[in-house]
PDB file of C-alpha atoms in Angstrom:
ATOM      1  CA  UNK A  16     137.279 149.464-152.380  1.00  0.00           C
ATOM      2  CA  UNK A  17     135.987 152.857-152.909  1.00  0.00           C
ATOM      3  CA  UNK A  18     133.409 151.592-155.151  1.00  0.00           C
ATOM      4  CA  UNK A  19     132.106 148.513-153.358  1.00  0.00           C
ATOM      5  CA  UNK A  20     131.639 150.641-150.266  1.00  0.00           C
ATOM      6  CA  UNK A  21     129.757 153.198-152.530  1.00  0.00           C
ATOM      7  CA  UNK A  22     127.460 150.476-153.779  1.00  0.00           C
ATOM      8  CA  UNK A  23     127.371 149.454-149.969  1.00  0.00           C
ATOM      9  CA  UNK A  24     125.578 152.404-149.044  1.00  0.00           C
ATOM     10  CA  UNK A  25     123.282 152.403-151.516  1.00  0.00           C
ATOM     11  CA  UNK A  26     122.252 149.097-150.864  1.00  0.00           C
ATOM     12  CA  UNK A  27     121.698 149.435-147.219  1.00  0.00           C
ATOM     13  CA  UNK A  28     119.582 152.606-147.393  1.00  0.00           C
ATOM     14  CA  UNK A  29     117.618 150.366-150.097  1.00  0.00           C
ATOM     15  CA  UNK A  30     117.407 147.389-147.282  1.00  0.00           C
ATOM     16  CA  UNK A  31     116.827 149.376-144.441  1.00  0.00           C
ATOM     17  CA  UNK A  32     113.644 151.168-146.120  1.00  0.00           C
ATOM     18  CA  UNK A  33     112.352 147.782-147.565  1.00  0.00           C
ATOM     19  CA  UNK A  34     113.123 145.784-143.830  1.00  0.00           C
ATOM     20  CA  UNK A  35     112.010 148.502-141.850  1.00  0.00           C
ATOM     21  CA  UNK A  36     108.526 149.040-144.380  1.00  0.00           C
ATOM     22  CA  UNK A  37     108.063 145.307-143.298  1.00  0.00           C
ATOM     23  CA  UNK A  38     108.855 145.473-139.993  1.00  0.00           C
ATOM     24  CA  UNK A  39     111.568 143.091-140.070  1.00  0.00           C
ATOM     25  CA  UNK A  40     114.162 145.947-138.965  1.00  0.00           C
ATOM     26  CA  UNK A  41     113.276 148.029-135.846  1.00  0.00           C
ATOM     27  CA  UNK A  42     115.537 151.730-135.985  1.00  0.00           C
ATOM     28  CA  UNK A  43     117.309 150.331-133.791  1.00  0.00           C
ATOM     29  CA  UNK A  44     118.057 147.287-135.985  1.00  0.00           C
ATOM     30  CA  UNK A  45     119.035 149.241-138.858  1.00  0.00           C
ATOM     31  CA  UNK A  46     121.481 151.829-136.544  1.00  0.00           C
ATOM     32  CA  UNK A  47     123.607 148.722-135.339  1.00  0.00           C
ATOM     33  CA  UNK A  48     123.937 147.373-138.452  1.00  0.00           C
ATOM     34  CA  UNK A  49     124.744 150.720-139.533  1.00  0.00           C
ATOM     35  CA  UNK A  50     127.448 151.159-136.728  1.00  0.00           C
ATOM     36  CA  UNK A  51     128.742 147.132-137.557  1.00  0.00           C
ATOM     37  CA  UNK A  52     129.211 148.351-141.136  1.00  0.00           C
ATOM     38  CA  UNK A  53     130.602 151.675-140.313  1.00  0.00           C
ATOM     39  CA  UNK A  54     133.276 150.206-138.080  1.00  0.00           C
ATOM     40  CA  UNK A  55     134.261 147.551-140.494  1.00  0.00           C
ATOM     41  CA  UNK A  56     134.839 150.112-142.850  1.00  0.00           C
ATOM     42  CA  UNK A  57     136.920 152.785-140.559  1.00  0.00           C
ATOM     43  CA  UNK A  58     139.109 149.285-139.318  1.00  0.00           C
ATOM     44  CA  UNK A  59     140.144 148.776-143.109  1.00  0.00           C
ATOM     45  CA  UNK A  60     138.561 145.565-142.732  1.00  0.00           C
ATOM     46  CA  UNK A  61     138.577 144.126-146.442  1.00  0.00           C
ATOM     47  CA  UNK A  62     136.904 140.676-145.105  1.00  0.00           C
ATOM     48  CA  UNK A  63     134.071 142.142-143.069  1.00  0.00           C
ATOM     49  CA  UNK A  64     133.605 145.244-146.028  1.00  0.00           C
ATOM     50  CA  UNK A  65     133.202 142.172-148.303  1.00  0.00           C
ATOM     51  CA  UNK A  66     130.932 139.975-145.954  1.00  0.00           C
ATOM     52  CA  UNK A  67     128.442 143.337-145.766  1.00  0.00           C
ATOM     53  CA  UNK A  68     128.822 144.016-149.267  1.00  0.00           C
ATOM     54  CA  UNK A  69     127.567 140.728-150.439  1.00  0.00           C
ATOM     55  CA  UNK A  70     124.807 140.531-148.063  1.00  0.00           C
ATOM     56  CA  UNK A  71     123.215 143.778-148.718  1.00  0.00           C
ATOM     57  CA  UNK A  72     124.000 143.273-152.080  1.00  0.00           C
ATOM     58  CA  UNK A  73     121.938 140.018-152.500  1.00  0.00           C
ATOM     59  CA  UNK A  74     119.508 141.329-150.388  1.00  0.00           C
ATOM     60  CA  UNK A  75     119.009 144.507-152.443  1.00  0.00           C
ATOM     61  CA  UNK A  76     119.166 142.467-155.507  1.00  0.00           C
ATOM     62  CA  UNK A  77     116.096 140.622-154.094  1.00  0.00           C
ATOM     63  CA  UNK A  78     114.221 143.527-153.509  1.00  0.00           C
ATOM     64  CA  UNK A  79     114.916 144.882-156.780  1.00  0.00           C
ATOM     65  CA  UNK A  80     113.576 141.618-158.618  1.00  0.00           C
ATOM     66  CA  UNK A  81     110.440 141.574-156.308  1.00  0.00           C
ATOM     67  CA  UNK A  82     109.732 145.178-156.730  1.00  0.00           C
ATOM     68  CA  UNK A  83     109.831 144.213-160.807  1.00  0.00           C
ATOM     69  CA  UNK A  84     107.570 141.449-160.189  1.00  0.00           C
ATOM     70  CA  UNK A  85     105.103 143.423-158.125  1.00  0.00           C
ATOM     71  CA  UNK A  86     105.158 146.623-161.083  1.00  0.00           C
ATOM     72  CA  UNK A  87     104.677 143.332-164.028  1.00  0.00           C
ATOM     73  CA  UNK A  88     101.891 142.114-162.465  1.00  0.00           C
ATOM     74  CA  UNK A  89     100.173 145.287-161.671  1.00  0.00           C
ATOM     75  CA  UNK A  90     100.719 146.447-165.383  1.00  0.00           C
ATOM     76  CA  UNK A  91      99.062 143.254-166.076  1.00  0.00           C
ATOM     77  CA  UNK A  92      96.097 143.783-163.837  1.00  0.00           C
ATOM     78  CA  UNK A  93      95.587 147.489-165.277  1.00  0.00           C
ATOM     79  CA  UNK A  94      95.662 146.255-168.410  1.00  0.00           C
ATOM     80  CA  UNK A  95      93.163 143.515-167.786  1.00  0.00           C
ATOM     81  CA  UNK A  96      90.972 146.122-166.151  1.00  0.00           C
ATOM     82  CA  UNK A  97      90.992 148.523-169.064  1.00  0.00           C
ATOM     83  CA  UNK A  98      90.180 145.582-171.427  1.00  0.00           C
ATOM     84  CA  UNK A  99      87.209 144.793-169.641  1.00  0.00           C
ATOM     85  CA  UNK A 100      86.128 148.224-168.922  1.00  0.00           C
ATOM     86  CA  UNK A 101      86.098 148.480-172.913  1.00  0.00           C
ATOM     87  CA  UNK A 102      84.271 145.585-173.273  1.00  0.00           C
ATOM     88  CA  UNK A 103      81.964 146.690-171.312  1.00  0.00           C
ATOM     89  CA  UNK A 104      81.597 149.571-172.284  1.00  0.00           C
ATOM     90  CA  UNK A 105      80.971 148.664-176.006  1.00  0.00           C
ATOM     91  CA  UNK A 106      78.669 145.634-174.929  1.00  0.00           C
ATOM     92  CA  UNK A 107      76.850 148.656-173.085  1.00  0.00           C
ATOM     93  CA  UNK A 108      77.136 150.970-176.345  1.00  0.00           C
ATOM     94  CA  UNK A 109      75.524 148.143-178.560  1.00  0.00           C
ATOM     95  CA  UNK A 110      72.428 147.663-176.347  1.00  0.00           C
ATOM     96  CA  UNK A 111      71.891 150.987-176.532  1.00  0.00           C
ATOM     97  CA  UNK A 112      72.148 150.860-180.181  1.00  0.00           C
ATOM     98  CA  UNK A 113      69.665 147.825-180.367  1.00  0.00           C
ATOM     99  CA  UNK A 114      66.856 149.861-178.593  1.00  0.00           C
ATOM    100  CA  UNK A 115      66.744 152.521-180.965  1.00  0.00           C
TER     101      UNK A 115
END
């Protein structure tokens, strides 16, 4: 149990940036979750621990595989950039050439 509520945490601190970053979660949103999950966890609730687990889990997970979608694309884009920056560049350097 130790373990999941470990992972727990560190999922909801990941949620709670991303929500609040989007507005979906006020500071007050995120504190009563916070307080739900807290009390679940000081009750020795195994259900409820699981149930918030799972949630912030997937919704972590989602985050995560967004986030990597987001940094793929952007790679892509830089790279795009550079290639035509080099193409111009050398379609620039050959002119040059050709006038002298």
């Amino acid at each position: 149990m130790k373990s999941v509520i470990s992972k727990m945490r560190a999922d909801f601190v990941r949620v709670a940036d991303a929500r609040k970053a989007r507005g979906d979660w006020s500071e007050a949103d995120e504190t009563e979750i916070g307080e739900a999950i807290k009390a679940a966890i000081d009750k020795g609730d195994p259900d409820m621990i699981h149930s918030w687990a799972l949630w912030l889990a997937d919704l972590s997970a989602s985050i995560a595989a967004w986030e990597l979608i987001v940094r793929g694309s952007m790679a892509r884009m830089r790279a795009q950039a550079a290639d035509e920056r080099k193409a111009r560049e050398a379609a620039e350097a050959a002119q040059r050439k050709g006038r002298h």
